[in-house]
Amino acid sequence: AWTDLFIYPGYKFKVVDAIITNFHLPKSTLLILIHAFAGRKLIMKAYKEAIKKEYGFYSYGDVMFLLTSLNVVCNTLATEGNGKI
């Protein structure tokens, strides 16, 4: 199906309250989506922590669980055992 919907920060999600996603490239549309979902400040805090702990980025890297109802980012779910739940 085709849509012209583009989700920007400030978008109010109506159904989804959790996302499992990886750490995306800077300036990507996927990064904009997770900023819209959990807030830029919280996502940037998670990215700084991921860089500090040398998590894997992009398609084959570590992932994070975003839960908006509690406004938290859980520890990354590691693909190679370097993250903690």
mmCIF file of N, CA and C in Angstrom:
data_model
loop_
_atom_site.group_PDB
_atom_site.id
_atom_site.type_symbol
_atom_site.label_atom_id
_atom_site.label_comp_id
_atom_site.label_asym_id
_atom_site.label_seq_id
_atom_site.Cartn_x
_atom_site.Cartn_y
_atom_site.Cartn_z
ATOM 1 N N ALA A 1 0.837 -1.187 0.000
ATOM 2 C CA ALA A 1 0.000 0.000 0.000
ATOM 3 C C ALA A 1 0.878 1.245 0.000
ATOM 4 N N TRP A 2 0.364 2.321 -0.506
ATOM 5 C CA TRP A 2 1.094 3.575 -0.605
ATOM 6 C C TRP A 2 0.547 4.547 0.433
ATOM 7 N N THR A 3 1.437 5.332 1.028
ATOM 8 C CA THR A 3 1.007 6.360 1.964
ATOM 9 C C THR A 3 1.856 7.597 1.776
ATOM 10 N N ASP A 4 1.330 8.734 2.118
ATOM 11 C CA ASP A 4 2.120 9.954 2.089
ATOM 12 C C ASP A 4 2.394 10.448 3.520
ATOM 13 N N LEU A 5 2.147 9.599 4.484
ATOM 14 C CA LEU A 5 2.392 9.921 5.880
ATOM 15 C C LEU A 5 3.883 9.865 6.179
ATOM 16 N N PHE A 6 4.417 10.902 6.762
ATOM 17 C CA PHE A 6 5.796 10.929 7.230
ATOM 18 C C PHE A 6 5.735 11.345 8.685
ATOM 19 N N ILE A 7 6.273 10.521 9.575
ATOM 20 C CA ILE A 7 6.157 10.773 11.009
ATOM 21 C C ILE A 7 7.336 11.617 11.484
ATOM 22 N N TYR A 8 7.020 12.803 11.980
ATOM 23 C CA TYR A 8 8.000 13.745 12.506
ATOM 24 C C TYR A 8 7.872 13.799 14.030
ATOM 25 N N PRO A 9 8.906 14.306 14.731
ATOM 26 C CA PRO A 9 8.761 14.540 16.173
ATOM 27 C C PRO A 9 7.528 15.396 16.448
ATOM 28 N N GLY A 10 6.788 15.016 17.453
ATOM 29 C CA GLY A 10 5.530 15.669 17.788
ATOM 30 C C GLY A 10 4.318 14.858 17.365
ATOM 31 N N TYR A 11 4.532 13.860 16.505
ATOM 32 C CA TYR A 11 3.446 12.987 16.066
ATOM 33 C C TYR A 11 2.919 12.203 17.266
ATOM 34 N N LYS A 12 1.621 12.088 17.386
ATOM 35 C CA LYS A 12 0.993 11.340 18.472
ATOM 36 C C LYS A 12 0.654 9.931 17.998
ATOM 37 N N PHE A 13 1.404 8.949 18.486
ATOM 38 C CA PHE A 13 1.144 7.557 18.130
ATOM 39 C C PHE A 13 -0.159 7.123 18.778
ATOM 40 N N LYS A 14 -0.997 6.421 18.032
ATOM 41 C CA LYS A 14 -2.319 6.054 18.513
ATOM 42 C C LYS A 14 -2.432 4.606 18.977
ATOM 43 N N VAL A 15 -1.598 3.726 18.454
ATOM 44 C CA VAL A 15 -1.724 2.315 18.774
ATOM 45 C C VAL A 15 -0.448 1.753 19.398
ATOM 46 N N VAL A 16 0.678 2.061 18.803
ATOM 47 C CA VAL A 16 1.964 1.487 19.218
ATOM 48 C C VAL A 16 2.479 2.184 20.470
ATOM 49 N N ASP A 17 2.896 1.399 21.488
ATOM 50 C CA ASP A 17 3.515 1.995 22.666
ATOM 51 C C ASP A 17 4.886 1.396 22.962
ATOM 52 N N ALA A 18 5.400 0.554 22.047
ATOM 53 C CA ALA A 18 6.732 -0.018 22.208
ATOM 54 C C ALA A 18 7.323 -0.341 20.839
ATOM 55 N N ILE A 19 8.645 -0.175 20.728
ATOM 56 C CA ILE A 19 9.362 -0.492 19.490
ATOM 57 C C ILE A 19 10.690 -1.141 19.858
ATOM 58 N N ILE A 20 11.057 -2.182 19.132
ATOM 59 C CA ILE A 20 12.410 -2.721 19.207
ATOM 60 C C ILE A 20 13.105 -2.260 17.932
ATOM 61 N N THR A 21 14.208 -1.554 18.067
ATOM 62 C CA THR A 21 14.896 -0.985 16.915
ATOM 63 C C THR A 21 16.395 -0.969 17.148
ATOM 64 N N ASN A 22 17.149 -0.882 16.058
ATOM 65 C CA ASN A 22 18.599 -0.796 16.209
ATOM 66 C C ASN A 22 19.011 0.670 16.313
ATOM 67 N N PHE A 23 20.304 0.917 16.432
ATOM 68 C CA PHE A 23 20.836 2.271 16.472
ATOM 69 C C PHE A 23 21.075 2.711 15.030
ATOM 70 N N HIS A 24 20.379 3.758 14.597
ATOM 71 C CA HIS A 24 20.342 4.169 13.193
ATOM 72 C C HIS A 24 21.414 5.192 12.851
ATOM 73 N N LEU A 25 21.632 5.353 11.545
ATOM 74 C CA LEU A 25 22.570 6.351 11.039
ATOM 75 C C LEU A 25 22.099 7.759 11.371
ATOM 76 N N PRO A 26 23.047 8.674 11.622
ATOM 77 C CA PRO A 26 22.666 10.072 11.841
ATOM 78 C C PRO A 26 21.922 10.625 10.625
ATOM 79 N N LYS A 27 20.969 11.493 10.867
ATOM 80 C CA LYS A 27 20.188 12.180 9.830
ATOM 81 C C LYS A 27 19.331 11.242 8.980
ATOM 82 N N SER A 28 19.083 10.026 9.451
ATOM 83 C CA SER A 28 18.240 9.103 8.684
ATOM 84 C C SER A 28 16.771 9.290 9.065
ATOM 85 N N THR A 29 15.886 8.871 8.175
ATOM 86 C CA THR A 29 14.459 8.954 8.472
ATOM 87 C C THR A 29 14.081 8.013 9.614
ATOM 88 N N LEU A 30 14.809 6.916 9.775
ATOM 89 C CA LEU A 30 14.528 6.007 10.895
ATOM 90 C C LEU A 30 14.859 6.662 12.232
ATOM 91 N N LEU A 31 15.914 7.456 12.261
ATOM 92 C CA LEU A 31 16.263 8.178 13.483
ATOM 93 C C LEU A 31 15.184 9.214 13.804
ATOM 94 N N ILE A 32 14.652 9.871 12.782
ATOM 95 C CA ILE A 32 13.556 10.823 12.990
ATOM 96 C C ILE A 32 12.338 10.099 13.574
ATOM 97 N N LEU A 33 12.068 8.905 13.075
ATOM 98 C CA LEU A 33 10.938 8.124 13.587
ATOM 99 C C LEU A 33 11.099 7.817 15.075
ATOM 100 N N ILE A 34 12.283 7.371 15.498
ATOM 101 C CA ILE A 34 12.424 7.047 16.926
ATOM 102 C C ILE A 34 12.489 8.295 17.790
ATOM 103 N N HIS A 35 12.964 9.434 17.232
ATOM 104 C CA HIS A 35 12.872 10.707 17.961
ATOM 105 C C HIS A 35 11.406 11.047 18.192
ATOM 106 N N ALA A 36 10.580 10.846 17.157
ATOM 107 C CA ALA A 36 9.145 11.118 17.286
ATOM 108 C C ALA A 36 8.515 10.186 18.316
ATOM 109 N N PHE A 37 8.993 8.970 18.369
ATOM 110 C CA PHE A 37 8.403 7.968 19.250
ATOM 111 C C PHE A 37 8.764 8.187 20.720
ATOM 112 N N ALA A 38 10.036 8.421 21.013
ATOM 113 C CA ALA A 38 10.478 8.468 22.408
ATOM 114 C C ALA A 38 11.055 9.812 22.837
ATOM 115 N N GLY A 39 11.202 10.737 21.914
ATOM 116 C CA GLY A 39 11.748 12.045 22.251
ATOM 117 C C GLY A 39 13.240 12.128 21.953
ATOM 118 N N ARG A 40 13.648 13.244 21.380
ATOM 119 C CA ARG A 40 15.042 13.415 20.969
ATOM 120 C C ARG A 40 16.004 13.344 22.151
ATOM 121 N N LYS A 41 15.659 13.991 23.254
ATOM 122 C CA LYS A 41 16.545 14.034 24.420
ATOM 123 C C LYS A 41 16.848 12.623 24.944
ATOM 124 N N LEU A 42 15.839 11.812 25.065
ATOM 125 C CA LEU A 42 16.011 10.454 25.570
ATOM 126 C C LEU A 42 16.801 9.585 24.600
ATOM 127 N N ILE A 43 16.519 9.726 23.307
ATOM 128 C CA ILE A 43 17.238 8.937 22.300
ATOM 129 C C ILE A 43 18.709 9.340 22.253
ATOM 130 N N MET A 44 19.005 10.626 22.313
ATOM 131 C CA MET A 44 20.399 11.065 22.289
ATOM 132 C C MET A 44 21.153 10.577 23.535
ATOM 133 N N LYS A 45 20.475 10.512 24.652
ATOM 134 C CA LYS A 45 21.085 9.959 25.863
ATOM 135 C C LYS A 45 21.417 8.480 25.661
ATOM 136 N N ALA A 46 20.503 7.747 25.040
ATOM 137 C CA ALA A 46 20.740 6.329 24.754
ATOM 138 C C ALA A 46 21.901 6.151 23.779
ATOM 139 N N TYR A 47 21.970 7.006 22.761
ATOM 140 C CA TYR A 47 23.062 6.925 21.774
ATOM 141 C C TYR A 47 24.412 7.216 22.428
ATOM 142 N N LYS A 48 24.471 8.215 23.297
ATOM 143 C CA LYS A 48 25.729 8.535 23.992
ATOM 144 C C LYS A 48 26.181 7.351 24.836
ATOM 145 N N GLU A 49 25.262 6.721 25.516
ATOM 146 C CA GLU A 49 25.581 5.535 26.324
ATOM 147 C C GLU A 49 26.041 4.379 25.434
ATOM 148 N N ALA A 50 25.389 4.196 24.310
ATOM 149 C CA ALA A 50 25.758 3.119 23.380
ATOM 150 C C ALA A 50 27.168 3.335 22.821
ATOM 151 N N ILE A 51 27.500 4.576 22.499
ATOM 152 C CA ILE A 51 28.851 4.881 22.008
ATOM 153 C C ILE A 51 29.873 4.626 23.105
ATOM 154 N N LYS A 52 29.559 5.082 24.297
ATOM 155 C CA LYS A 52 30.461 4.898 25.445
ATOM 156 C C LYS A 52 30.745 3.415 25.703
ATOM 157 N N LYS A 53 29.714 2.581 25.570
ATOM 158 C CA LYS A 53 29.866 1.151 25.847
ATOM 159 C C LYS A 53 30.186 0.327 24.602
ATOM 160 N N GLU A 54 30.435 1.032 23.490
ATOM 161 C CA GLU A 54 30.842 0.404 22.231
ATOM 162 C C GLU A 54 29.833 -0.614 21.689
ATOM 163 N N TYR A 55 28.567 -0.256 21.751
ATOM 164 C CA TYR A 55 27.540 -1.101 21.157
ATOM 165 C C TYR A 55 27.656 -1.057 19.636
ATOM 166 N N GLY A 56 27.152 -2.095 18.985
ATOM 167 C CA GLY A 56 27.148 -2.138 17.529
ATOM 168 C C GLY A 56 26.021 -1.284 16.968
ATOM 169 N N PHE A 57 26.304 -0.565 15.901
ATOM 170 C CA PHE A 57 25.314 0.299 15.270
ATOM 171 C C PHE A 57 24.901 -0.275 13.924
ATOM 172 N N TYR A 58 23.837 0.262 13.369
ATOM 173 C CA TYR A 58 23.318 -0.043 12.042
ATOM 174 C C TYR A 58 22.612 -1.393 11.994
ATOM 175 N N SER A 59 22.461 -1.940 10.848
ATOM 176 C CA SER A 59 21.596 -3.089 10.625
ATOM 177 C C SER A 59 21.973 -4.351 11.389
ATOM 178 N N TYR A 60 23.242 -4.586 11.609
ATOM 179 C CA TYR A 60 23.656 -5.819 12.287
ATOM 180 C C TYR A 60 24.224 -5.556 13.671
ATOM 181 N N GLY A 61 23.868 -4.455 14.266
ATOM 182 C CA GLY A 61 24.374 -4.101 15.583
ATOM 183 C C GLY A 61 23.390 -4.442 16.688
ATOM 184 N N ASP A 62 23.608 -3.822 17.825
ATOM 185 C CA ASP A 62 22.728 -4.012 18.968
ATOM 186 C C ASP A 62 21.405 -3.281 18.740
ATOM 187 N N VAL A 63 20.421 -3.628 19.547
ATOM 188 C CA VAL A 63 19.111 -2.993 19.437
ATOM 189 C C VAL A 63 18.697 -2.423 20.782
ATOM 190 N N MET A 64 17.664 -1.596 20.759
ATOM 191 C CA MET A 64 17.113 -1.050 21.999
ATOM 192 C C MET A 64 15.604 -1.248 21.997
ATOM 193 N N PHE A 65 15.060 -1.323 23.180
ATOM 194 C CA PHE A 65 13.625 -1.477 23.383
ATOM 195 C C PHE A 65 13.100 -0.143 23.887
ATOM 196 N N LEU A 66 12.227 0.486 23.128
ATOM 197 C CA LEU A 66 11.645 1.779 23.489
ATOM 198 C C LEU A 66 10.215 1.566 23.948
ATOM 199 N N LEU A 67 9.910 2.086 25.111
ATOM 200 C CA LEU A 67 8.577 1.929 25.689
ATOM 201 C C LEU A 67 8.081 3.312 26.091
ATOM 202 N N THR A 68 7.164 3.870 25.346
ATOM 203 C CA THR A 68 6.726 5.244 25.603
ATOM 204 C C THR A 68 5.843 5.377 26.832
ATOM 205 N N SER A 69 5.112 4.350 27.176
ATOM 206 C CA SER A 69 4.190 4.483 28.304
ATOM 207 C C SER A 69 4.923 4.739 29.611
ATOM 208 N N LEU A 70 6.165 4.290 29.708
ATOM 209 C CA LEU A 70 6.969 4.556 30.905
ATOM 210 C C LEU A 70 8.056 5.588 30.648
ATOM 211 N N ASN A 71 8.163 6.026 29.378
ATOM 212 C CA ASN A 71 9.161 7.004 28.959
ATOM 213 C C ASN A 71 10.570 6.578 29.356
ATOM 214 N N VAL A 72 10.894 5.330 29.061
ATOM 215 C CA VAL A 72 12.226 4.822 29.365
ATOM 216 C C VAL A 72 12.815 4.118 28.158
ATOM 217 N N VAL A 73 14.115 4.046 28.129
ATOM 218 C CA VAL A 73 14.806 3.214 27.160
ATOM 219 C C VAL A 73 15.506 2.137 27.968
ATOM 220 N N CYS A 74 15.122 0.885 27.760
ATOM 221 C CA CYS A 74 15.747 -0.218 28.476
ATOM 222 C C CYS A 74 17.153 -0.439 27.942
ATOM 223 N N ASN A 75 17.961 -1.135 28.715
ATOM 224 C CA ASN A 75 19.296 -1.489 28.238
ATOM 225 C C ASN A 75 19.179 -2.233 26.931
ATOM 226 N N THR A 76 20.200 -2.144 26.116
ATOM 227 C CA THR A 76 20.136 -2.776 24.800
ATOM 228 C C THR A 76 20.071 -4.287 24.916
ATOM 229 N N LEU A 77 19.409 -4.884 23.943
ATOM 230 C CA LEU A 77 19.365 -6.337 23.804
ATOM 231 C C LEU A 77 20.507 -6.677 22.864
ATOM 232 N N ALA A 78 21.553 -7.277 23.363
ATOM 233 C CA ALA A 78 22.761 -7.434 22.575
ATOM 234 C C ALA A 78 22.646 -8.569 21.564
ATOM 235 N N THR A 79 23.194 -8.327 20.398
ATOM 236 C CA THR A 79 23.253 -9.380 19.403
ATOM 237 C C THR A 79 24.493 -10.237 19.580
ATOM 238 N N GLU A 80 25.478 -9.679 20.309
ATOM 239 C CA GLU A 80 26.716 -10.430 20.523
ATOM 240 C C GLU A 80 27.068 -10.517 22.005
ATOM 241 N N GLY A 81 26.115 -10.310 22.860
ATOM 242 C CA GLY A 81 26.339 -10.484 24.291
ATOM 243 C C GLY A 81 27.008 -9.318 25.001
ATOM 244 N N ASN A 82 27.138 -8.156 24.366
ATOM 245 C CA ASN A 82 27.797 -7.054 25.049
ATOM 246 C C ASN A 82 26.824 -6.062 25.696
ATOM 247 N N GLY A 83 25.535 -6.325 25.619
ATOM 248 C CA GLY A 83 24.542 -5.511 26.289
ATOM 249 C C GLY A 83 23.883 -6.284 27.421
ATOM 250 N N LYS A 84 23.090 -5.606 28.210
ATOM 251 C CA LYS A 84 22.407 -6.268 29.321
ATOM 252 C C LYS A 84 20.939 -5.903 29.269
ATOM 253 N N ILE A 85 20.112 -6.798 29.721
ATOM 254 C CA ILE A 85 18.677 -6.528 29.779
ATOM 255 C C ILE A 85 18.337 -6.073 31.190
#
